[in-house]
Amino acid sequence: MNYLLTLFLAVLAGFALLRVEVVSFLDSLTPILQTIGSIAIIIFSFALLYHGVKALFGKE
């Protein structure tokens, strides 16, 4: 059950990376941070869906 909490926190971290306020010296990293955040959200959301479907069909 602890791994589900980790997956939820990973999705939350992805959203946090999308909302990062950059200062002048980090302005060039904005596209990279948004890409990493988007990929993290997608990957960990699919992992949550996979575990949910697996638990739904009782193959846990």
Coordinates of C-alpha atoms in Angstrom, one line a residue:
M1 CA 0.0 0.0 0.0
N2 CA 3.0 2.3 0.6
Y3 CA 3.9 2.2 -3.1
L4 CA 0.5 3.7 -4.0
L5 CA 1.3 6.7 -1.8
T6 CA 4.6 7.0 -3.6
L7 CA 2.8 7.0 -7.0
F8 CA 0.4 9.7 -5.9
L9 CA 3.3 11.8 -4.6
A10 CA 5.1 11.3 -7.9
V11 CA 2.1 12.6 -9.9
L12 CA 1.9 15.6 -7.5
A13 CA 5.6 16.3 -8.1
G14 CA 4.9 16.3 -11.8
F15 CA 2.2 18.9 -11.4
A16 CA 4.6 20.9 -9.2
L17 CA 7.2 20.9 -11.9
L18 CA 4.6 22.3 -14.4
R19 CA 3.9 25.2 -12.0
V20 CA 7.5 26.1 -11.1
E21 CA 8.0 29.9 -11.1
V22 CA 11.4 30.5 -12.7
V23 CA 13.7 33.3 -11.9
S24 CA 16.0 35.0 -14.4
F25 CA 18.9 32.5 -14.3
L26 CA 16.5 29.5 -14.6
D27 CA 14.4 30.9 -17.4
S28 CA 16.2 28.7 -20.0
L29 CA 15.2 25.6 -18.1
T30 CA 11.5 26.2 -18.3
P31 CA 10.8 24.0 -21.4
I32 CA 12.9 21.2 -19.9
L33 CA 11.1 21.4 -16.5
Q34 CA 7.7 21.4 -18.2
T35 CA 8.7 18.4 -20.3
I36 CA 9.9 16.4 -17.3
G37 CA 6.8 17.3 -15.4
S38 CA 4.5 16.2 -18.2
I39 CA 6.3 12.9 -18.7
A40 CA 6.2 12.3 -14.9
I41 CA 2.5 12.9 -14.8
I42 CA 1.8 10.6 -17.7
I43 CA 4.0 7.7 -16.6
F44 CA 2.9 7.7 -12.9
S45 CA -0.8 8.2 -13.8
F46 CA -0.6 5.1 -16.1
A47 CA 1.1 3.2 -13.2
L48 CA -1.8 4.2 -10.9
L49 CA -4.4 3.1 -13.6
Y50 CA -2.5 -0.2 -14.0
H51 CA -2.5 -1.0 -10.3
G52 CA -6.2 0.0 -10.0
V53 CA -7.3 -2.3 -12.9
K54 CA -5.1 -5.1 -11.5
A55 CA -6.8 -4.7 -8.1
L56 CA -10.2 -4.5 -9.7
F57 CA -9.8 -7.8 -11.3
G58 CA -8.3 -9.4 -8.2
K59 CA -4.9 -10.2 -9.7
E60 CA -3.0 -8.6 -6.9

